[in-house]
PDB file of C-alpha atoms in Angstrom:
ATOM      1  CA  MET I   1       0.653  -3.150 -24.886  1.00  0.00           C
ATOM      2  CA  PRO I   2       1.026  -6.955 -24.547  1.00  0.00           C
ATOM      3  CA  SER I   3       0.324  -8.547 -21.183  1.00  0.00           C
ATOM      4  CA  PRO I   4       3.320  -9.300 -18.940  1.00  0.00           C
ATOM      5  CA  ALA I   5       4.849 -12.704 -19.449  1.00  0.00           C
ATOM      6  CA  VAL I   6       3.765 -15.341 -16.974  1.00  0.00           C
ATOM      7  CA  ARG I   7       6.479 -17.527 -15.520  1.00  0.00           C
ATOM      8  CA  THR I   8       5.261 -20.565 -13.623  1.00  0.00           C
ATOM      9  CA  VAL I   9       7.354 -22.826 -11.443  1.00  0.00           C
ATOM     10  CA  PRO I  10       5.518 -26.170 -11.670  1.00  0.00           C
ATOM     11  CA  TRP I  11       4.602 -28.396  -8.738  1.00  0.00           C
ATOM     12  CA  ASP I  12       2.774 -31.688  -8.409  1.00  0.00           C
ATOM     13  CA  PRO I  13      -0.660 -31.199  -6.865  1.00  0.00           C
ATOM     14  CA  VAL I  14      -2.336 -33.899  -4.808  1.00  0.00           C
ATOM     15  CA  THR I  15      -6.097 -34.164  -5.225  1.00  0.00           C
ATOM     16  CA  VAL I  16      -7.963 -34.135  -1.906  1.00  0.00           C
ATOM     17  CA  THR I  17     -11.247 -35.920  -1.250  1.00  0.00           C
ATOM     18  CA  ASP I  18     -13.428 -32.968  -2.219  1.00  0.00           C
ATOM     19  CA  GLY I  19     -11.802 -32.705  -5.646  1.00  0.00           C
ATOM     20  CA  THR I  20      -9.777 -29.586  -4.859  1.00  0.00           C
ATOM     21  CA  ASP I  21      -6.127 -29.589  -5.897  1.00  0.00           C
ATOM     22  CA  ILE I  22      -3.959 -28.180  -3.123  1.00  0.00           C
ATOM     23  CA  PRO I  23      -0.215 -28.445  -3.813  1.00  0.00           C
ATOM     24  CA  GLY I  24       1.766 -30.400  -1.262  1.00  0.00           C
ATOM     25  CA  PHE I  25      -1.070 -31.622   0.965  1.00  0.00           C
ATOM     26  CA  SER I  26      -2.497 -35.146   1.301  1.00  0.00           C
ATOM     27  CA  ALA I  27      -6.142 -36.063   1.576  1.00  0.00           C
ATOM     28  CA  LEU I  28      -5.745 -38.361   4.569  1.00  0.00           C
ATOM     29  CA  ASN I  29      -8.281 -37.028   7.048  1.00  0.00           C
ATOM     30  CA  ARG I  30      -6.642 -33.566   7.101  1.00  0.00           C
ATOM     31  CA  GLN I  31      -3.509 -35.004   8.669  1.00  0.00           C
ATOM     32  CA  PRO I  32      -0.430 -32.741   8.691  1.00  0.00           C
ATOM     33  CA  VAL I  33       2.084 -33.254   5.913  1.00  0.00           C
ATOM     34  CA  CYS I  34       5.623 -31.860   5.979  1.00  0.00           C
ATOM     35  CA  VAL I  35       6.173 -29.849   2.807  1.00  0.00           C
ATOM     36  CA  ARG I  36       8.291 -26.988   1.554  1.00  0.00           C
ATOM     37  CA  TRP I  37       7.249 -24.358  -0.933  1.00  0.00           C
ATOM     38  CA  THR I  38      10.188 -22.452  -2.299  1.00  0.00           C
ATOM     39  CA  ARG I  39      10.584 -18.744  -2.958  1.00  0.00           C
ATOM     40  CA  SER I  40       9.934 -19.441  -6.663  1.00  0.00           C
ATOM     41  CA  THR I  41       6.709 -17.718  -7.583  1.00  0.00           C
ATOM     42  CA  THR I  42       3.989 -17.689 -10.168  1.00  0.00           C
ATOM     43  CA  LEU I  43       3.602 -14.141 -11.449  1.00  0.00           C
ATOM     44  CA  VAL I  44       0.035 -13.433 -12.410  1.00  0.00           C
ATOM     45  CA  ALA I  45      -0.409 -11.366 -15.562  1.00  0.00           C
ATOM     46  CA  MET I  46      -2.110  -8.046 -14.799  1.00  0.00           C
ATOM     47  CA  PRO I  47      -2.697  -4.848 -16.741  1.00  0.00           C
ATOM     48  CA  ALA I  48       0.226  -2.468 -16.353  1.00  0.00           C
ATOM     49  CA  ALA I  49      -1.952   0.098 -14.605  1.00  0.00           C
ATOM     50  CA  SER I  50      -2.797  -2.231 -11.730  1.00  0.00           C
ATOM     51  CA  THR I  51       0.513  -3.798 -10.736  1.00  0.00           C
ATOM     52  CA  THR I  52       2.071  -1.138  -8.522  1.00  0.00           C
ATOM     53  CA  LEU I  53       0.633  -2.244  -5.178  1.00  0.00           C
ATOM     54  CA  ARG I  54      -0.746  -5.653  -6.073  1.00  0.00           C
ATOM     55  CA  MET I  55       2.714  -6.957  -6.959  1.00  0.00           C
ATOM     56  CA  LEU I  56       3.507  -6.568  -3.263  1.00  0.00           C
ATOM     57  CA  SER I  57       1.055  -9.341  -2.501  1.00  0.00           C
ATOM     58  CA  VAL I  58       0.549 -11.320  -5.718  1.00  0.00           C
ATOM     59  CA  SER I  59       2.899 -14.074  -4.542  1.00  0.00           C
ATOM     60  CA  VAL I  60       1.745 -14.267  -0.928  1.00  0.00           C
ATOM     61  CA  ILE I  61       0.902 -17.959  -1.181  1.00  0.00           C
ATOM     62  CA  ALA I  62       3.316 -18.944  -3.959  1.00  0.00           C
ATOM     63  CA  SER I  63       6.262 -17.691  -1.931  1.00  0.00           C
ATOM     64  CA  LEU I  64       5.089 -19.212   1.359  1.00  0.00           C
ATOM     65  CA  THR I  65       7.729 -21.465   2.883  1.00  0.00           C
ATOM     66  CA  VAL I  66       6.493 -24.211   5.191  1.00  0.00           C
ATOM     67  CA  THR I  67       9.410 -25.477   7.232  1.00  0.00           C
ATOM     68  CA  GLY I  68       7.451 -27.653   9.643  1.00  0.00           C
ATOM     69  CA  CYS I  69       4.219 -29.649   9.481  1.00  0.00           C
ATOM     70  CA  GLN I  70       0.982 -27.849   8.752  1.00  0.00           C
ATOM     71  CA  THR I  71      -2.594 -28.985   8.197  1.00  0.00           C
ATOM     72  CA  LEU I  72      -5.053 -28.038   5.502  1.00  0.00           C
ATOM     73  CA  ASP I  73      -6.595 -25.667   8.032  1.00  0.00           C
ATOM     74  CA  ASP I  74      -3.301 -23.733   8.020  1.00  0.00           C
ATOM     75  CA  ALA I  75      -3.317 -23.627   4.226  1.00  0.00           C
ATOM     76  CA  GLY I  76      -6.904 -22.419   4.153  1.00  0.00           C
ATOM     77  CA  ARG I  77      -6.124 -19.698   6.662  1.00  0.00           C
ATOM     78  CA  ALA I  78      -3.131 -18.533   4.588  1.00  0.00           C
ATOM     79  CA  LEU I  79      -5.247 -18.508   1.428  1.00  0.00           C
ATOM     80  CA  GLY I  80      -7.884 -16.430   3.188  1.00  0.00           C
ATOM     81  CA  HIS I  81      -5.278 -13.952   4.390  1.00  0.00           C
ATOM     82  CA  SER I  82      -3.840 -13.586   0.886  1.00  0.00           C
ATOM     83  CA  ASP I  83      -7.288 -12.989  -0.611  1.00  0.00           C
ATOM     84  CA  LEU I  84      -7.877 -10.198   1.894  1.00  0.00           C
ATOM     85  CA  VAL I  85      -4.478  -8.608   1.242  1.00  0.00           C
ATOM     86  CA  ASN I  86      -4.952  -8.804  -2.525  1.00  0.00           C
ATOM     87  CA  ASP I  87      -8.386  -7.190  -2.248  1.00  0.00           C
ATOM     88  CA  LEU I  88      -7.044  -4.263  -0.228  1.00  0.00           C
ATOM     89  CA  ALA I  89      -4.064  -3.926  -2.574  1.00  0.00           C
ATOM     90  CA  ALA I  90      -6.378  -3.817  -5.593  1.00  0.00           C
ATOM     91  CA  ARG I  91      -8.416  -1.044  -3.976  1.00  0.00           C
ATOM     92  CA  MET I  92      -5.355   1.050  -3.158  1.00  0.00           C
ATOM     93  CA  ASP I  93      -3.893   0.473  -6.602  1.00  0.00           C
ATOM     94  CA  GLY I  94      -7.090   1.720  -8.229  1.00  0.00           C
ATOM     95  CA  ALA I  95      -6.946   4.878  -6.133  1.00  0.00           C
ATOM     96  CA  LEU I  96      -3.535   5.693  -7.633  1.00  0.00           C
ATOM     97  CA  THR I  97      -5.171   6.733 -10.899  1.00  0.00           C
ATOM     98  CA  ALA I  98      -8.232   8.526  -9.510  1.00  0.00           C
ATOM     99  CA  THR I  99      -8.946  12.147  -8.585  1.00  0.00           C
ATOM    100  CA  TRP I 100      -9.428  12.761  -4.866  1.00  0.00           C
ATOM    101  CA  ALA I 101      -8.243  14.648  -1.809  1.00  0.00           C
ATOM    102  CA  ALA I 102      -8.016  13.487   1.792  1.00  0.00           C
ATOM    103  CA  GLU I 103      -7.220  15.031   5.142  1.00  0.00           C
ATOM    104  CA  TYR I 104      -5.773  13.072   8.063  1.00  0.00           C
ATOM    105  CA  GLN I 105      -5.626  13.585  11.798  1.00  0.00           C
ATOM    106  CA  LEU I 106      -2.187  12.992  13.334  1.00  0.00           C
ATOM    107  CA  PRO I 107      -1.189  12.637  16.999  1.00  0.00           C
ATOM    108  CA  GLY I 108      -1.014  15.878  18.964  1.00  0.00           C
ATOM    109  CA  GLY I 109      -3.784  17.564  16.996  1.00  0.00           C
ATOM    110  CA  ARG I 110      -1.636  17.889  13.873  1.00  0.00           C
ATOM    111  CA  THR I 111      -2.956  17.256  10.365  1.00  0.00           C
ATOM    112  CA  ALA I 112      -1.749  16.011   6.991  1.00  0.00           C
ATOM    113  CA  SER I 113      -3.323  15.986   3.546  1.00  0.00           C
ATOM    114  CA  VAL I 114      -3.045  14.130   0.261  1.00  0.00           C
ATOM    115  CA  ALA I 115      -4.345  15.325  -3.109  1.00  0.00           C
ATOM    116  CA  GLN I 116      -4.111  13.980  -6.629  1.00  0.00           C
ATOM    117  CA  THR I 117      -5.767  14.482  -9.995  1.00  0.00           C
ATOM    118  CA  LYS I 118      -5.978  12.300 -13.064  1.00  0.00           C
ATOM    119  CA  THR I 119      -6.113  15.208 -15.523  1.00  0.00           C
ATOM    120  CA  PRO I 120      -3.593  16.718 -15.344  1.00  0.00           C
ATOM    121  CA  LEU I 121      -1.464  14.074 -13.627  1.00  0.00           C
ATOM    122  CA  ARG I 122      -0.269  15.441 -10.297  1.00  0.00           C
ATOM    123  CA  SER I 123      -0.059  14.494  -6.634  1.00  0.00           C
ATOM    124  CA  ALA I 124       0.847  16.192  -3.351  1.00  0.00           C
ATOM    125  CA  TYR I 125       1.430  15.111   0.249  1.00  0.00           C
ATOM    126  CA  THR I 126       1.437  17.846   2.896  1.00  0.00           C
ATOM    127  CA  TRP I 127       2.365  17.310   6.556  1.00  0.00           C
ATOM    128  CA  PRO I 128       3.339  19.682   9.398  1.00  0.00           C
ATOM    129  CA  ASP I 129       7.042  19.705   8.530  1.00  0.00           C
ATOM    130  CA  GLY I 130       6.920  19.738   4.755  1.00  0.00           C
ATOM    131  CA  LYS I 131       5.298  19.016   1.432  1.00  0.00           C
ATOM    132  CA  ILE I 132       6.028  16.962  -1.678  1.00  0.00           C
ATOM    133  CA  THR I 133       4.377  17.802  -4.997  1.00  0.00           C
ATOM    134  CA  VAL I 134       4.786  15.851  -8.240  1.00  0.00           C
ATOM    135  CA  THR I 135       3.450  17.190 -11.538  1.00  0.00           C
ATOM    136  CA  GLN I 136       4.335  16.725 -15.185  1.00  0.00           C
ATOM    137  CA  GLU I 137       6.391  19.918 -14.996  1.00  0.00           C
ATOM    138  CA  SER I 138       8.361  19.417 -11.785  1.00  0.00           C
ATOM    139  CA  VAL I 139       9.013  17.699  -8.469  1.00  0.00           C
ATOM    140  CA  THR I 140       8.839  20.142  -5.558  1.00  0.00           C
ATOM    141  CA  ARG I 141      10.154  19.342  -2.087  1.00  0.00           C
ATOM    142  CA  CYS I 142       9.384  21.689   0.785  1.00  0.00           C
ATOM    143  CA  GLU I 143      10.758  21.580   4.332  1.00  0.00           C
ATOM    144  CA  THR I 144       9.534  23.664   7.264  1.00  0.00           C
ATOM    145  CA  THR I 145      11.989  24.506  10.051  1.00  0.00           C
ATOM    146  CA  ALA I 146      11.488  27.016  12.870  1.00  0.00           C
ATOM    147  CA  GLY I 147       8.379  28.353  11.179  1.00  0.00           C
ATOM    148  CA  ARG I 148      10.077  28.945   7.820  1.00  0.00           C
ATOM    149  CA  THR I 149       9.356  26.937   4.692  1.00  0.00           C
ATOM    150  CA  ALA I 150      11.942  26.436   1.949  1.00  0.00           C
ATOM    151  CA  CYS I 151      11.038  24.722  -1.323  1.00  0.00           C
ATOM    152  CA  THR I 152      13.249  23.265  -4.037  1.00  0.00           C
ATOM    153  CA  VAL I 153      11.805  22.802  -7.521  1.00  0.00           C
ATOM    154  CA  LEU I 154      13.441  19.977  -9.485  1.00  0.00           C
ATOM    155  CA  PRO I 155      12.980  18.646 -13.034  1.00  0.00           C
ATOM    156  CA  PRO I 156      10.046  16.262 -13.570  1.00  0.00           C
ATOM    157  CA  GLU I 157      10.488  12.511 -13.281  1.00  0.00           C
ATOM    158  CA  LEU I 158       8.796   9.696 -15.157  1.00  0.00           C
ATOM    159  CA  THR I 159       5.847   8.372 -13.154  1.00  0.00           C
ATOM    160  CA  ALA I 160       4.171   5.928 -15.581  1.00  0.00           C
ATOM    161  CA  GLY I 161       0.896   7.774 -15.104  1.00  0.00           C
ATOM    162  CA  LYS I 162       1.012   7.438 -11.305  1.00  0.00           C
ATOM    163  CA  PRO I 163       2.617  10.511  -9.733  1.00  0.00           C
ATOM    164  CA  SER I 164       1.537   9.323  -6.275  1.00  0.00           C
ATOM    165  CA  VAL I 165       4.069   6.487  -6.461  1.00  0.00           C
ATOM    166  CA  LEU I 166       6.922   9.004  -6.381  1.00  0.00           C
ATOM    167  CA  VAL I 167       5.166  10.984  -3.644  1.00  0.00           C
ATOM    168  CA  TRP I 168       4.835   7.856  -1.489  1.00  0.00           C
ATOM    169  CA  THR I 169       8.500   7.017  -2.020  1.00  0.00           C
ATOM    170  CA  GLU I 170       9.589  10.469  -0.876  1.00  0.00           C
ATOM    171  CA  ALA I 171       7.159  10.388   2.055  1.00  0.00           C
ATOM    172  CA  GLU I 172       8.430   7.022   3.284  1.00  0.00           C
ATOM    173  CA  LYS I 173      11.964   8.413   3.448  1.00  0.00           C
ATOM    174  CA  ARG I 174      10.627  10.842   6.027  1.00  0.00           C
ATOM    175  CA  GLY I 175       8.916   8.166   8.106  1.00  0.00           C
ATOM    176  CA  LEU I 176       5.404   9.081   6.991  1.00  0.00           C
ATOM    177  CA  VAL I 177       2.539   6.606   6.681  1.00  0.00           C
ATOM    178  CA  THR I 178       1.871   5.589   3.062  1.00  0.00           C
ATOM    179  CA  PRO I 179      -0.320   2.947   1.377  1.00  0.00           C
ATOM    180  CA  PRO I 180       2.701   0.934   0.090  1.00  0.00           C
ATOM    181  CA  ALA I 181       4.196   0.828   3.603  1.00  0.00           C
ATOM    182  CA  VAL I 182       0.910  -0.442   5.032  1.00  0.00           C
ATOM    183  CA  MET I 183       0.580  -3.020   2.246  1.00  0.00           C
ATOM    184  CA  GLY I 184       4.088  -4.246   3.032  1.00  0.00           C
ATOM    185  CA  LEU I 185       3.060  -4.902   6.639  1.00  0.00           C
ATOM    186  CA  LEU I 186      -0.122  -6.673   5.523  1.00  0.00           C
ATOM    187  CA  THR I 187       1.783  -8.870   3.091  1.00  0.00           C
ATOM    188  CA  ASP I 188       4.282  -9.863   5.790  1.00  0.00           C
ATOM    189  CA  ALA I 189       1.390 -10.726   8.097  1.00  0.00           C
ATOM    190  CA  ALA I 190      -0.274 -12.886   5.439  1.00  0.00           C
ATOM    191  CA  LEU I 191       2.978 -14.851   5.114  1.00  0.00           C
ATOM    192  CA  ASP I 192       3.187 -15.401   8.880  1.00  0.00           C
ATOM    193  CA  PRO I 193       1.368 -18.630   9.874  1.00  0.00           C
ATOM    194  CA  ASP I 194       1.286 -17.473  13.496  1.00  0.00           C
ATOM    195  CA  ALA I 195      -0.276 -14.092  12.765  1.00  0.00           C
ATOM    196  CA  VAL I 196      -3.795 -13.508  14.055  1.00  0.00           C
ATOM    197  CA  ILE I 197      -5.663 -11.395  11.494  1.00  0.00           C
ATOM    198  CA  THR I 198      -9.163 -10.168  12.255  1.00  0.00           C
ATOM    199  CA  GLN I 199     -11.295  -8.456   9.607  1.00  0.00           C
ATOM    200  CA  SER I 200     -14.170  -6.066  10.278  1.00  0.00           C
ATOM    201  CA  ASP I 201     -16.173  -3.339   8.552  1.00  0.00           C
ATOM    202  CA  THR I 202     -16.715   0.207   9.723  1.00  0.00           C
ATOM    203  CA  THR I 203     -17.250   3.770   8.534  1.00  0.00           C
ATOM    204  CA  VAL I 204     -14.379   6.258   8.428  1.00  0.00           C
ATOM    205  CA  ALA I 205     -15.090   9.923   7.665  1.00  0.00           C
ATOM    206  CA  GLY I 206     -18.486   8.858   6.332  1.00  0.00           C
ATOM    207  CA  HIS I 207     -17.077   6.202   3.984  1.00  0.00           C
ATOM    208  CA  HIS I 208     -17.346   2.426   4.252  1.00  0.00           C
ATOM    209  CA  ALA I 209     -14.039   0.761   5.050  1.00  0.00           C
ATOM    210  CA  THR I 210     -12.613  -2.711   5.534  1.00  0.00           C
ATOM    211  CA  CYS I 211     -10.486  -2.918   8.667  1.00  0.00           C
ATOM    212  CA  VAL I 212      -7.800  -5.404   9.626  1.00  0.00           C
ATOM    213  CA  ASP I 213      -6.421  -5.966  13.113  1.00  0.00           C
ATOM    214  CA  VAL I 214      -3.117  -7.862  13.101  1.00  0.00           C
ATOM    215  CA  LYS I 215      -1.392  -9.454  16.065  1.00  0.00           C
ATOM    216  CA  ARG I 216       2.140 -10.748  15.477  1.00  0.00           C
ATOM    217  CA  SER I 217       5.216 -11.501  17.526  1.00  0.00           C
ATOM    218  CA  THR I 218       7.008  -8.736  15.623  1.00  0.00           C
ATOM    219  CA  GLY I 219       4.390  -6.137  16.538  1.00  0.00           C
ATOM    220  CA  ASP I 220       0.666  -5.496  16.339  1.00  0.00           C
ATOM    221  CA  PHE I 221      -1.037  -3.005  14.041  1.00  0.00           C
ATOM    222  CA  ALA I 222      -4.486  -2.078  12.783  1.00  0.00           C
ATOM    223  CA  THR I 223      -5.513  -0.443   9.524  1.00  0.00           C
ATOM    224  CA  CYS I 224      -8.610   0.402   7.487  1.00  0.00           C
ATOM    225  CA  VAL I 225      -9.004   0.910   3.730  1.00  0.00           C
ATOM    226  CA  THR I 226     -12.082   2.611   2.288  1.00  0.00           C
ATOM    227  CA  THR I 227     -14.109   1.249  -0.590  1.00  0.00           C
ATOM    228  CA  GLU I 228     -12.543   3.996  -2.747  1.00  0.00           C
ATOM    229  CA  GLY I 229      -9.075   2.579  -1.993  1.00  0.00           C
ATOM    230  CA  VAL I 230      -7.962   5.381   0.309  1.00  0.00           C
ATOM    231  CA  LEU I 231      -6.139   4.645   3.559  1.00  0.00           C
ATOM    232  CA  GLY I 232      -8.764   5.112   6.269  1.00  0.00           C
ATOM    233  CA  SER I 233      -6.563   4.671   9.306  1.00  0.00           C
ATOM    234  CA  PHE I 234      -3.375   3.116  10.619  1.00  0.00           C
ATOM    235  CA  SER I 235      -2.120   2.491  14.122  1.00  0.00           C
ATOM    236  CA  GLY I 236       1.136   0.654  14.693  1.00  0.00           C
ATOM    237  CA  THR I 237       4.879   0.902  14.186  1.00  0.00           C
ATOM    238  CA  LEU I 238       6.600   2.017  10.978  1.00  0.00           C
ATOM    239  CA  ALA I 239      10.361   2.293  10.605  1.00  0.00           C
ATOM    240  CA  GLY I 240      10.729   1.526  14.306  1.00  0.00           C
ATOM    241  CA  ALA I 241       8.514   4.386  15.477  1.00  0.00           C
ATOM    242  CA  PRO I 242       4.901   4.203  16.726  1.00  0.00           C
ATOM    243  CA  THR I 243       2.536   6.210  14.568  1.00  0.00           C
ATOM    244  CA  GLU I 244      -1.147   6.765  13.999  1.00  0.00           C
ATOM    245  CA  VAL I 245      -3.254   8.446  11.301  1.00  0.00           C
ATOM    246  CA  THR I 246      -7.015   8.676  10.807  1.00  0.00           C
ATOM    247  CA  LEU I 247      -8.910   9.910   7.760  1.00  0.00           C
ATOM    248  CA  SER I 248     -10.979  12.957   8.696  1.00  0.00           C
ATOM    249  CA  ARG I 249     -12.196  14.124   5.281  1.00  0.00           C
ATOM    250  CA  TYR I 250     -12.404  12.682   1.757  1.00  0.00           C
ATOM    251  CA  THR I 251     -13.597  14.364  -1.419  1.00  0.00           C
ATOM    252  CA  GLU I 252     -13.388  13.733  -5.151  1.00  0.00           C
ATOM    253  CA  SER I 253     -13.208  17.483  -5.800  1.00  0.00           C
ATOM    254  CA  VAL I 254      -9.644  18.812  -5.621  1.00  0.00           C
ATOM    255  CA  ASP I 255      -8.623  22.455  -5.105  1.00  0.00           C
ATOM    256  CA  PRO I 256      -5.777  23.378  -7.522  1.00  0.00           C
ATOM    257  CA  ALA I 257      -4.125  25.250  -4.637  1.00  0.00           C
ATOM    258  CA  ALA I 258      -3.241  21.855  -3.153  1.00  0.00           C
ATOM    259  CA  PHE I 259      -0.387  21.617  -5.666  1.00  0.00           C
ATOM    260  CA  GLU I 260       1.067  25.088  -5.107  1.00  0.00           C
ATOM    261  CA  VAL I 261       4.009  25.896  -2.832  1.00  0.00           C
ATOM    262  CA  PRO I 262       2.969  27.036   0.666  1.00  0.00           C
ATOM    263  CA  ALA I 263       2.300  30.754   1.034  1.00  0.00           C
ATOM    264  CA  GLY I 264       5.393  32.710   2.044  1.00  0.00           C
ATOM    265  CA  ALA I 265       7.794  29.882   1.209  1.00  0.00           C
ATOM    266  CA  GLY I 266      11.235  30.573  -0.188  1.00  0.00           C
ATOM    267  CA  VAL I 267      11.640  28.874  -3.563  1.00  0.00           C
ATOM    268  CA  VAL I 268      14.777  27.708  -5.360  1.00  0.00           C
ATOM    269  CA  ASP I 269      14.141  26.515  -8.931  1.00  0.00           C
ATOM    270  CA  ARG I 270      16.794  24.031 -10.015  1.00  0.00           C
ATOM    271  CA  ARG I 271      15.228  23.084 -13.328  1.00  0.00           C
ATOM    272  CA  THR I 272      17.414  23.663 -16.338  1.00  0.00           C
ATOM    273  CA  ALA I 273      16.336  26.827 -18.124  1.00  0.00           C
ATOM    274  CA  THR I 274      15.317  26.462 -21.766  1.00  0.00           C
ATOM    275  CA  PRO I 275      17.644  28.502 -24.074  1.00  0.00           C
TER     276      PRO I 275
END
């Protein structure tokens, strides 16, 4: 498959004293220069399998709009933020096509789990009030109310080899924490010149993780992403509600039962029967 077309909106760079071309900034003793970068972006060509999450952040700097006067220090800080966001996005994007299972601790002692396999392609997100499972044969949505679970089996949907993308979309509709939602917050923070972003390293559930603490006028949050690209933790506000999740277990061995409907659930199959 040919690489995506690259569309570049040209600008006139000014060469600074150290020989580095930085668009829109002068080399006069790091003095502030009033500039404006428009929303026009340079789309970087990437393999199709790695664009899902990285496209959220690929234009972090290209789409930056500077409405006042900023110094080269500001530009360097923004570039550093975008590099960090792109690195975390690349990790999470790689995890979309891997085989793994994870368990998360939720507030109040509740738990949630995520499982996916590369062969066959399938993904599932289970939380206290429901479950979403996407396979090549079906999309199954389960809801639990008053101790009873009801599941609806629907026809399969195209997932471009990444069933988790559909799972995340369905999960976000229910206010659940997902990697794309976290990446959206990180991308917004990287675009905010007033955001204070602190990076650190730690271990979550026995796995190395890069952590980011963000302080913004619109709300603070903290998140960690493991080396494997799995969300290690998140604490902040999503969809207007405070939430928190922490990875408690990660494995690259997945139990097939993770993709089955919950035991005792009522099932309605709405797939069209084959004549």
